[in-house]
mmCIF file of C-alpha atoms and ligand atoms in Angstrom:
data_model
loop_
_atom_site.group_PDB
_atom_site.id
_atom_site.type_symbol
_atom_site.label_atom_id
_atom_site.label_comp_id
_atom_site.label_asym_id
_atom_site.label_seq_id
_atom_site.Cartn_x
_atom_site.Cartn_y
_atom_site.Cartn_z
ATOM 1 C CA MET B 1 1.382 30.267 -3.034
ATOM 2 C CA LYS B 2 2.521 26.546 -3.828
ATOM 3 C CA THR B 3 0.027 23.741 -2.467
ATOM 4 C CA ILE B 4 2.004 20.672 -0.799
ATOM 5 C CA ASP B 5 -0.108 18.026 -1.094
ATOM 6 C CA LEU B 6 0.709 15.462 1.255
ATOM 7 C CA ARG B 7 -2.337 13.702 1.530
ATOM 8 C CA SER B 8 -1.179 10.458 -0.309
ATOM 9 C CA ASP B 9 1.689 9.682 -2.532
ATOM 10 C CA THR B 10 -1.404 8.739 -5.233
ATOM 11 C CA ILE B 11 -1.947 12.027 -6.432
ATOM 12 C CA THR B 12 2.273 12.101 -8.367
ATOM 13 C CA LEU B 13 1.648 12.446 -11.410
ATOM 14 C CA PRO B 14 3.270 10.503 -14.764
ATOM 15 C CA THR B 15 6.637 11.545 -15.461
ATOM 16 C CA GLU B 16 7.661 13.107 -19.010
ATOM 17 C CA ASP B 17 9.477 9.945 -19.531
ATOM 18 C CA MET B 18 6.066 8.053 -18.372
ATOM 19 C CA ARG B 19 4.349 10.428 -21.028
ATOM 20 C CA ARG B 20 6.609 9.765 -24.001
ATOM 21 C CA ALA B 21 6.159 5.634 -23.206
ATOM 22 C CA ILE B 22 2.816 5.950 -22.765
ATOM 23 C CA TYR B 23 2.682 7.447 -26.683
ATOM 24 C CA GLU B 24 5.259 5.345 -28.512
ATOM 25 C CA ALA B 25 3.845 2.179 -26.862
ATOM 26 C CA GLU B 26 3.527 -0.917 -28.785
ATOM 27 C CA LEU B 27 -0.679 -2.029 -28.264
ATOM 28 C CA GLY B 28 -2.520 -4.922 -29.076
ATOM 29 C CA ASP B 29 -5.416 -7.402 -27.241
ATOM 30 C CA ASP B 30 -4.535 -8.226 -23.723
ATOM 31 C CA VAL B 31 -7.615 -10.107 -23.682
ATOM 32 C CA TYR B 32 -5.474 -12.413 -25.858
ATOM 33 C CA GLN B 33 -2.548 -12.141 -23.969
ATOM 34 C CA GLU B 34 -1.226 -10.063 -27.170
ATOM 35 C CA ASP B 35 -0.238 -6.594 -26.061
ATOM 36 C CA PRO B 36 3.726 -7.145 -26.106
ATOM 37 C CA THR B 37 3.977 -3.913 -23.964
ATOM 38 C CA ILE B 38 1.788 -5.475 -20.691
ATOM 39 C CA ASN B 39 3.633 -9.080 -21.320
ATOM 40 C CA ARG B 40 6.883 -7.251 -21.601
ATOM 41 C CA LEU B 41 5.336 -5.388 -17.905
ATOM 42 C CA GLU B 42 4.425 -8.554 -16.492
ATOM 43 C CA GLU B 43 7.788 -10.332 -17.352
ATOM 44 C CA GLN B 44 9.415 -7.812 -15.894
ATOM 45 C CA SER B 45 7.332 -7.417 -12.642
ATOM 46 C CA ALA B 46 6.814 -11.308 -12.199
ATOM 47 C CA ARG B 47 11.278 -11.277 -11.961
ATOM 48 C CA ILE B 48 11.474 -8.486 -9.793
ATOM 49 C CA MET B 49 9.212 -10.301 -6.810
ATOM 50 C CA GLY B 50 10.948 -13.042 -8.082
ATOM 51 C CA LYS B 51 7.538 -15.456 -8.906
ATOM 52 C CA GLU B 52 7.032 -16.855 -12.290
ATOM 53 C CA ALA B 53 4.010 -15.431 -13.219
ATOM 54 C CA ALA B 54 2.463 -11.812 -12.639
ATOM 55 C CA LEU B 55 -1.238 -9.656 -13.739
ATOM 56 C CA LEU B 56 -1.630 -6.050 -14.440
ATOM 57 C CA THR B 57 -4.815 -5.224 -12.355
ATOM 58 C CA VAL B 58 -6.348 -2.353 -12.440
ATOM 59 C CA SER B 59 -5.810 -1.073 -8.549
ATOM 60 C CA GLY B 60 -4.469 -2.260 -5.508
ATOM 61 C CA ALA B 61 -7.766 -3.273 -4.307
ATOM 62 C CA MET B 62 -8.375 -5.232 -7.454
ATOM 63 C CA SER B 63 -5.406 -6.934 -7.248
ATOM 64 C CA ASN B 64 -6.122 -7.866 -3.569
ATOM 65 C CA LEU B 65 -9.382 -8.839 -4.497
ATOM 66 C CA ILE B 66 -8.695 -12.051 -7.019
ATOM 67 C CA ALA B 67 -6.213 -12.697 -4.430
ATOM 68 C CA VAL B 68 -8.646 -13.572 -2.182
ATOM 69 C CA LEU B 69 -11.020 -14.553 -5.129
ATOM 70 C CA ALA B 70 -8.442 -17.088 -6.554
ATOM 71 C CA GLN B 71 -7.643 -18.658 -2.937
ATOM 72 C CA THR B 72 -10.352 -19.164 -1.254
ATOM 73 C CA ARG B 73 -14.036 -20.484 -1.761
ATOM 74 C CA PRO B 74 -17.013 -18.755 -0.018
ATOM 75 C CA GLY B 75 -17.864 -19.346 3.432
ATOM 76 C CA ASP B 76 -13.737 -20.077 3.604
ATOM 77 C CA GLU B 77 -12.578 -17.156 6.609
ATOM 78 C CA ILE B 78 -8.846 -15.069 6.197
ATOM 79 C CA VAL B 79 -7.090 -13.644 8.556
ATOM 80 C CA VAL B 80 -5.965 -10.073 8.805
ATOM 81 C CA GLY B 81 -4.903 -7.596 10.946
ATOM 82 C CA ASP B 82 -7.380 -5.307 11.712
ATOM 83 C CA GLN B 83 -5.394 -2.224 10.601
ATOM 84 C CA ALA B 84 -5.198 -3.889 7.987
ATOM 85 C CA HIS B 85 -5.805 -2.092 3.787
ATOM 86 C CA MET B 86 -7.931 -4.751 2.787
ATOM 87 C CA LEU B 87 -10.337 -4.527 6.063
ATOM 88 C CA TRP B 88 -10.676 -0.584 5.881
ATOM 89 C CA TYR B 89 -10.649 1.014 2.848
ATOM 90 C CA GLU B 90 -11.950 -1.784 0.165
ATOM 91 C CA VAL B 91 -15.638 -1.603 0.708
ATOM 92 C CA GLY B 92 -15.665 -5.138 2.462
ATOM 93 C CA SER B 93 -14.998 -6.457 -1.323
ATOM 94 C CA ALA B 94 -13.467 -9.594 0.215
ATOM 95 C CA SER B 95 -16.932 -10.451 1.693
ATOM 96 C CA ALA B 96 -19.554 -9.184 -0.478
ATOM 97 C CA LEU B 97 -17.938 -10.535 -3.525
ATOM 98 C CA GLY B 98 -15.870 -13.405 -2.288
ATOM 99 C CA GLY B 99 -18.580 -14.669 0.577
ATOM 100 C CA VAL B 100 -15.490 -15.391 3.112
ATOM 101 C CA VAL B 101 -15.366 -14.104 6.631
ATOM 102 C CA ILE B 102 -12.879 -11.838 7.474
ATOM 103 C CA ARG B 103 -11.536 -12.493 11.118
ATOM 104 C CA THR B 104 -8.811 -9.965 12.672
ATOM 105 C CA VAL B 105 -5.805 -9.747 14.527
ATOM 106 C CA PRO B 106 -4.291 -7.186 16.736
ATOM 107 C CA ASN B 107 -2.007 -5.247 14.689
ATOM 108 C CA GLU B 108 1.503 -4.303 16.381
ATOM 109 C CA GLU B 109 2.283 -0.632 15.883
ATOM 110 C CA ASP B 110 4.663 -1.739 13.059
ATOM 111 C CA GLY B 111 2.149 -3.734 11.281
ATOM 112 C CA ARG B 112 3.016 -7.069 12.064
ATOM 113 C CA LEU B 113 0.574 -9.520 13.459
ATOM 114 C CA ASP B 114 1.511 -11.774 16.915
ATOM 115 C CA LEU B 115 2.297 -15.138 15.329
ATOM 116 C CA ARG B 116 1.330 -16.965 18.869
ATOM 117 C CA THR B 117 -2.603 -14.844 18.638
ATOM 118 C CA VAL B 118 -2.641 -15.689 14.499
ATOM 119 C CA GLU B 119 -2.067 -19.112 15.763
ATOM 120 C CA GLN B 120 -4.815 -19.136 17.737
ATOM 121 C CA THR B 121 -6.787 -17.355 15.389
ATOM 122 C CA ILE B 122 -6.321 -20.519 12.944
ATOM 123 C CA ARG B 123 -9.615 -22.593 12.913
ATOM 124 C CA ALA B 124 -9.266 -25.805 13.849
ATOM 125 C CA GLU B 125 -10.884 -29.079 11.982
ATOM 126 C CA ASP B 126 -14.649 -28.607 13.354
ATOM 127 C CA ILE B 127 -18.351 -29.060 11.566
ATOM 128 C CA HIS B 128 -19.334 -25.672 13.173
ATOM 129 C CA PHE B 129 -16.289 -23.881 11.915
ATOM 130 C CA PRO B 130 -15.202 -22.241 8.566
ATOM 131 C CA ARG B 131 -12.255 -23.010 7.408
ATOM 132 C CA THR B 132 -9.119 -21.091 7.292
ATOM 133 C CA THR B 133 -7.656 -20.636 3.921
ATOM 134 C CA LEU B 134 -5.790 -17.191 3.602
ATOM 135 C CA LEU B 135 -3.627 -15.395 6.122
ATOM 136 C CA GLY B 136 -2.743 -11.582 4.344
ATOM 137 C CA LEU B 137 -0.133 -9.633 5.478
ATOM 138 C CA GLU B 138 0.752 -5.714 4.066
ATOM 139 C CA ASN B 139 4.578 -4.317 3.414
ATOM 140 C CA THR B 140 4.629 -1.533 3.738
ATOM 141 C CA HIS B 141 1.695 -0.676 6.447
ATOM 142 C CA ASN B 142 -0.459 1.839 5.919
ATOM 143 C CA ARG B 143 -2.158 2.463 8.890
ATOM 144 C CA CYS B 144 0.153 1.445 11.179
ATOM 145 C CA GLY B 145 2.190 4.981 9.362
ATOM 146 C CA GLY B 146 3.951 2.776 6.364
ATOM 147 C CA THR B 147 6.047 0.717 8.825
ATOM 148 C CA VAL B 148 7.830 -2.088 7.379
ATOM 149 C CA LEU B 149 7.634 -6.075 7.462
ATOM 150 C CA THR B 150 11.230 -8.214 7.349
ATOM 151 C CA PRO B 151 11.949 -11.063 5.117
ATOM 152 C CA GLU B 152 12.664 -12.989 8.448
ATOM 153 C CA TYR B 153 9.441 -11.907 10.050
ATOM 154 C CA THR B 154 7.048 -12.514 7.108
ATOM 155 C CA THR B 155 9.409 -16.037 6.427
ATOM 156 C CA ALA B 156 7.944 -17.281 10.179
ATOM 157 C CA ALA B 157 4.583 -15.931 9.608
ATOM 158 C CA ALA B 158 4.434 -18.104 5.900
ATOM 159 C CA GLU B 159 5.779 -21.123 8.035
ATOM 160 C CA LEU B 160 3.043 -21.041 10.214
ATOM 161 C CA ALA B 161 0.091 -20.576 7.863
ATOM 162 C CA HIS B 162 1.771 -23.075 5.643
ATOM 163 C CA GLN B 163 2.444 -25.538 8.624
ATOM 164 C CA HIS B 164 -1.789 -25.054 8.579
ATOM 165 C CA GLY B 165 -2.459 -25.638 5.125
ATOM 166 C CA ILE B 166 -3.068 -22.085 5.024
ATOM 167 C CA ARG B 167 -2.119 -19.610 2.007
ATOM 168 C CA VAL B 168 -0.627 -16.085 2.367
ATOM 169 C CA HIS B 169 -1.200 -13.231 0.375
ATOM 170 C CA LEU B 170 1.269 -10.010 0.773
ATOM 171 C CA ASP B 171 -0.705 -6.320 0.368
ATOM 172 C CA GLY B 172 2.362 -5.032 -1.430
ATOM 173 C CA ALA B 173 1.203 -1.931 -2.437
ATOM 174 C CA ARG B 174 4.012 -0.068 -1.111
ATOM 175 C CA ILE B 175 6.174 -3.184 -0.865
ATOM 176 C CA PHE B 176 9.801 -1.349 -2.887
ATOM 177 C CA ASN B 177 9.184 1.034 0.069
ATOM 178 C CA ALA B 178 9.470 -1.570 2.329
ATOM 179 C CA ALA B 179 12.475 -2.474 0.544
ATOM 180 C CA VAL B 180 14.842 0.640 -0.470
ATOM 181 C CA ALA B 181 13.818 0.910 3.538
ATOM 182 C CA LEU B 182 15.515 -2.352 4.361
ATOM 183 C CA GLY B 183 18.619 -1.916 1.466
ATOM 184 C CA VAL B 184 17.126 -5.441 0.064
ATOM 185 C CA PRO B 185 15.283 -6.720 -2.999
ATOM 186 C CA ALA B 186 12.048 -6.498 -3.184
ATOM 187 C CA SER B 187 11.743 -10.373 -4.188
ATOM 188 C CA GLU B 188 13.178 -11.312 -0.703
ATOM 189 C CA LEU B 189 9.953 -9.433 0.697
ATOM 190 C CA ALA B 190 8.026 -11.351 -1.439
ATOM 191 C CA ALA B 191 9.855 -15.040 -1.370
ATOM 192 C CA PRO B 192 7.936 -16.284 2.211
ATOM 193 C CA VAL B 193 4.418 -15.588 0.438
ATOM 194 C CA ASP B 194 2.567 -17.453 -2.004
ATOM 195 C CA SER B 195 0.360 -14.172 -3.456
ATOM 196 C CA VAL B 196 2.168 -10.553 -4.032
ATOM 197 C CA CYS B 197 0.594 -7.483 -5.455
ATOM 198 C CA PHE B 198 2.674 -4.302 -5.360
ATOM 199 C CA CYS B 199 0.639 -0.623 -7.215
ATOM 200 C CA LEU B 200 2.400 1.276 -9.744
ATOM 201 C CA SER B 201 0.074 4.148 -9.202
ATOM 202 C CA LYS B 202 1.447 5.606 -5.911
ATOM 203 C CA SER B 203 5.150 6.448 -4.865
ATOM 204 C CA LEU B 204 6.058 5.082 -8.503
ATOM 205 C CA SER B 205 4.016 7.841 -10.111
ATOM 206 C CA ALA B 206 2.753 6.134 -12.761
ATOM 207 C CA PRO B 207 -1.050 6.670 -13.339
ATOM 208 C CA VAL B 208 -2.737 3.409 -13.328
ATOM 209 C CA GLY B 209 -2.022 -0.244 -12.673
ATOM 210 C CA SER B 210 -1.243 -2.999 -10.325
ATOM 211 C CA LEU B 211 0.604 -6.221 -10.073
ATOM 212 C CA LEU B 212 -0.673 -9.271 -8.855
ATOM 213 C CA CYS B 213 2.259 -11.958 -9.016
ATOM 214 C CA GLY B 214 2.657 -16.359 -7.641
ATOM 215 C CA THR B 215 2.691 -19.212 -9.516
ATOM 216 C CA CYS B 216 2.159 -19.502 -13.594
ATOM 217 C CA ASP B 217 -1.840 -21.249 -12.355
ATOM 218 C CA PHE B 218 -2.322 -18.977 -9.998
ATOM 219 C CA VAL B 219 -1.827 -16.084 -12.288
ATOM 220 C CA ALA B 220 -3.995 -18.044 -14.819
ATOM 221 C CA SER B 221 -7.162 -18.626 -12.357
ATOM 222 C CA ALA B 222 -6.230 -14.751 -11.242
ATOM 223 C CA ARG B 223 -6.157 -13.884 -14.926
ATOM 224 C CA LYS B 224 -9.999 -15.200 -15.205
ATOM 225 C CA TRP B 225 -11.142 -13.798 -12.118
ATOM 226 C CA ARG B 226 -9.806 -10.692 -13.334
ATOM 227 C CA LYS B 227 -12.432 -11.150 -16.640
ATOM 228 C CA MET B 228 -15.032 -11.961 -14.345
ATOM 229 C CA LEU B 229 -14.818 -8.850 -12.331
ATOM 230 C CA GLY B 230 -15.006 -6.841 -15.973
ATOM 231 C CA GLY B 231 -11.256 -6.178 -15.356
ATOM 232 C CA GLY B 232 -9.796 -7.837 -19.050
ATOM 233 C CA MET B 233 -8.121 -4.281 -20.861
ATOM 234 C CA ARG B 234 -7.724 -4.519 -24.163
ATOM 235 C CA GLN B 235 -5.285 -1.777 -25.481
ATOM 236 C CA ALA B 236 -3.906 -1.379 -21.730
ATOM 237 C CA GLY B 237 0.025 -1.074 -23.054
ATOM 238 C CA ILE B 238 -0.554 2.641 -22.405
ATOM 239 C CA ILE B 239 -1.049 1.357 -18.424
ATOM 240 C CA ALA B 240 1.771 -0.731 -19.022
ATOM 241 C CA ALA B 241 4.485 1.403 -20.941
ATOM 242 C CA ALA B 242 4.320 4.379 -18.239
ATOM 243 C CA GLY B 243 4.795 1.028 -15.523
ATOM 244 C CA ILE B 244 7.544 -0.307 -17.189
ATOM 245 C CA VAL B 245 9.190 3.229 -16.928
ATOM 246 C CA ALA B 246 8.321 3.206 -13.429
ATOM 247 C CA LEU B 247 10.002 -0.243 -12.477
ATOM 248 C CA ASP B 248 13.429 1.286 -14.448
ATOM 249 C CA ASP B 249 13.588 4.634 -12.974
ATOM 250 C CA MET B 250 11.699 5.143 -9.660
ATOM 251 C CA ILE B 251 12.458 2.603 -7.264
ATOM 252 C CA GLU B 252 15.706 4.251 -6.404
ATOM 253 C CA ARG B 253 14.258 7.694 -5.393
ATOM 254 C CA LEU B 254 12.199 6.309 -2.689
ATOM 255 C CA ALA B 255 14.928 7.086 -0.211
ATOM 256 C CA GLU B 256 14.355 10.889 -0.954
ATOM 257 C CA ASP B 257 10.715 10.506 0.147
ATOM 258 C CA HIS B 258 11.809 8.855 2.669
ATOM 259 C CA ALA B 259 14.352 11.356 4.202
ATOM 260 C CA ASN B 260 11.782 13.996 4.039
ATOM 261 C CA ALA B 261 9.005 12.077 5.900
ATOM 262 C CA ARG B 262 11.864 11.636 8.569
ATOM 263 C CA LEU B 263 12.724 15.855 7.633
ATOM 264 C CA LEU B 264 8.672 16.209 8.450
ATOM 265 C CA ALA B 265 8.317 14.181 11.741
ATOM 266 C CA GLN B 266 11.589 15.708 13.247
ATOM 267 C CA GLY B 267 9.403 19.805 12.015
ATOM 268 C CA LEU B 268 6.642 17.991 14.158
ATOM 269 C CA ALA B 269 8.447 16.432 16.743
ATOM 270 C CA ARG B 270 9.240 20.221 17.484
ATOM 271 C CA ILE B 271 5.893 21.702 17.767
ATOM 272 C CA PRO B 272 4.664 20.781 21.104
ATOM 273 C CA ALA B 273 1.346 20.529 20.911
ATOM 274 C CA ILE B 274 1.800 17.697 17.892
ATOM 275 C CA THR B 275 2.460 13.847 19.039
ATOM 276 C CA VAL B 276 5.155 11.875 16.234
ATOM 277 C CA ASN B 277 7.795 9.854 17.011
ATOM 278 C CA PRO B 278 10.290 9.851 14.271
ATOM 279 C CA ASP B 279 12.179 6.806 15.171
ATOM 280 C CA ARG B 280 8.939 5.442 14.028
ATOM 281 C CA VAL B 281 8.797 6.613 10.498
ATOM 282 C CA ARG B 282 10.918 3.986 8.360
ATOM 283 C CA THR B 283 9.317 4.728 4.634
ATOM 284 C CA ASN B 284 7.108 7.661 3.212
ATOM 285 C CA ILE B 285 4.149 7.738 5.629
ATOM 286 C CA VAL B 286 4.133 9.983 8.864
ATOM 287 C CA ILE B 287 1.220 10.128 11.045
ATOM 288 C CA PHE B 288 1.021 12.256 14.372
ATOM 289 C CA ASP B 289 -1.915 13.191 16.539
ATOM 290 C CA LEU B 290 -3.734 16.219 17.684
ATOM 291 C CA PRO B 291 -3.948 17.608 20.992
ATOM 292 C CA ALA B 292 -7.512 17.465 22.228
ATOM 293 C CA SER B 293 -8.354 20.910 22.102
ATOM 294 C CA ILE B 294 -8.024 20.812 18.157
ATOM 295 C CA SER B 295 -10.602 19.807 16.015
ATOM 296 C CA THR B 296 -8.742 17.310 13.396
ATOM 297 C CA SER B 297 -11.270 17.963 10.818
ATOM 298 C CA GLU B 298 -11.023 22.113 11.309
ATOM 299 C CA PHE B 299 -7.132 21.220 11.521
ATOM 300 C CA ILE B 300 -6.779 19.568 7.988
ATOM 301 C CA GLN B 301 -9.512 22.319 6.249
ATOM 302 C CA ARG B 302 -7.551 25.351 7.782
ATOM 303 C CA LEU B 303 -4.181 23.946 7.129
ATOM 304 C CA GLY B 304 -5.867 22.927 3.159
ATOM 305 C CA ARG B 305 -6.466 27.142 3.371
ATOM 306 C CA GLN B 306 -3.061 27.361 4.139
ATOM 307 C CA GLY B 307 -2.283 25.589 1.150
ATOM 308 C CA VAL B 308 -0.943 22.262 3.065
ATOM 309 C CA LYS B 309 -3.157 19.301 1.780
ATOM 310 C CA VAL B 310 -3.328 16.042 5.101
ATOM 311 C CA GLY B 311 -5.449 13.358 5.480
ATOM 312 C CA SER B 312 -7.304 12.273 8.455
ATOM 313 C CA ARG B 313 -6.952 8.715 9.995
ATOM 314 C CA GLY B 314 -9.978 8.898 12.426
ATOM 315 C CA GLY B 315 -9.856 10.536 16.173
ATOM 316 C CA GLN B 316 -7.058 13.564 16.987
ATOM 317 C CA ARG B 317 -4.739 11.439 14.001
ATOM 318 C CA VAL B 318 -3.306 12.659 10.707
ATOM 319 C CA ARG B 319 -1.375 11.356 8.144
ATOM 320 C CA ALA B 320 0.867 12.926 5.905
ATOM 321 C CA VAL B 321 2.727 11.137 2.683
ATOM 322 C CA THR B 322 5.707 12.046 0.985
ATOM 323 C CA HIS B 323 6.573 11.089 -2.858
ATOM 324 C CA ARG B 324 8.121 12.510 -6.186
ATOM 325 C CA MET B 325 6.406 15.850 -5.964
ATOM 326 C CA VAL B 326 7.174 17.109 -3.097
ATOM 327 C CA GLU B 327 10.895 18.261 -2.587
ATOM 328 C CA ALA B 328 12.885 19.081 1.250
ATOM 329 C CA GLY B 329 12.016 22.540 0.921
ATOM 330 C CA ASP B 330 8.300 21.766 0.712
ATOM 331 C CA ILE B 331 8.274 20.001 3.625
ATOM 332 C CA GLN B 332 10.060 23.234 5.739
ATOM 333 C CA GLU B 333 7.606 25.294 3.710
ATOM 334 C CA ALA B 334 4.805 22.777 5.203
ATOM 335 C CA LEU B 335 6.114 23.077 8.504
ATOM 336 C CA LYS B 336 5.623 26.996 8.869
ATOM 337 C CA ARG B 337 1.891 26.712 7.694
ATOM 338 C CA ILE B 338 1.685 23.659 10.076
ATOM 339 C CA GLU B 339 3.126 25.173 13.419
ATOM 340 C CA LEU B 340 0.714 28.498 12.163
ATOM 341 C CA VAL B 341 -2.324 27.150 11.877
ATOM 342 C CA VAL B 342 -1.603 24.976 15.944
ATOM 343 C CA ARG B 343 -0.752 28.228 17.524
ATOM 344 C CA GLU B 344 -3.638 29.867 15.861
ATOM 345 C CA MET B 345 -6.342 27.020 17.437
ATOM 346 C CA GLU B 346 -4.402 26.674 20.427
ATOM 347 C CA ALA B 347 -4.840 30.100 21.418
ATOM 348 C CA ALA B 348 -9.064 29.931 19.738
ATOM 349 C CA ALA B 349 -9.293 27.064 22.235
ATOM 350 C CA ARG B 350 -8.020 29.255 25.434
HETATM 351 C C1 LIG Q 401 -1.569 -0.858 1.519
HETATM 352 C C2 LIG Q 401 -2.533 -0.747 0.752
HETATM 353 N N1 LIG Q 401 -3.265 -1.353 -0.230
HETATM 354 C C3 LIG Q 401 -4.087 -1.720 -1.094
HETATM 355 C C4 LIG Q 401 -4.012 -0.129 -1.200
HETATM 356 C C5 LIG Q 401 -5.553 0.230 -2.415
HETATM 357 O O1 LIG Q 401 -4.664 0.491 -3.690
HETATM 358 P P1 LIG Q 401 -5.517 1.710 -5.018
HETATM 359 O O2 LIG Q 401 -6.071 2.198 -4.444
HETATM 360 O O3 LIG Q 401 -4.693 1.188 -5.832
HETATM 361 O O4 LIG Q 401 -7.181 0.180 -4.927
HETATM 362 C C6 LIG Q 401 -3.562 0.897 -0.704
HETATM 363 C C7 LIG Q 401 -3.360 2.320 -1.385
HETATM 364 O O5 LIG Q 401 -3.402 3.473 -1.120
HETATM 365 C C8 LIG Q 401 -3.013 0.438 0.087
HETATM 366 O O6 LIG Q 401 -2.134 1.752 0.517
#
């Protein structure tokens, strides 16, 4: 029985081309900025994002943290959505290591922040208040189910922030999924913001790495912060080599993952006990709800024993993510096994 792992697109393994590129990579010491492969990846990343420069970091979480460290001071306040990855899944690093207060605005279902609410959240100058210095957006939005922010929305949000002297960081861990879904270049989604990061190690199938992009000054500062965090790497061109293949070859194919996610959502919608809205599935993340009669943790365990792995999103909510290592046929098979487990659990609950 084939295991169909829908927990995350981070489980994707490097392709043969990536392994070959890793083997053949030209290397140097990147702390001296002498690794030609890293330099090439950083130049390519900056070009793709339409920014002056880029920095390779170990992970999306490190990029987000460095974006905070380089654009705020301890005691500042940053504004993010209440479903933001930076808030939920990054161990509170912005507060613990950056010393900033994290203030939240409710995320709309589609990942946006209501801009009037954002405006009301921005602190006025007052001796009692921290300074609001950074707004964080996320595209695609993970906890909102892979939803996309349009260039128009991002522009409006950035204009508002900039009017108040606030910088904008875009957590674009899956920005290429958004770009493919909207049919626009990633640079258009990143143009309005001051800093943007994206991940190589999710849908793009590379083993490690994230790129943090912005102006030359910002990236110079980010490089120093990365060193302080212990993230100054040496012959990490072996990582960058796979990243270059990821950017060259793996972006266009994301449309397949999106089609499979829709297929999954449409199939789930046909299972009466499951609540899901296939129209809300824009990229490669499907979030669905189980009825109260079914324990989510037990469902995930039982389904795992049937060779389908999915993740919990809290409460009755389950998350399934499509990626290069699952095909349309696997989705049909996963649906059969999900239906079987739901039926068994419903019968046991009666
Ligand atoms: C939106 C978003 N931002 C940041 C990250 C963090 O990336 P990493 O796991 O590389 O630290 C993730 C990881 O899933 C993510 O979904």
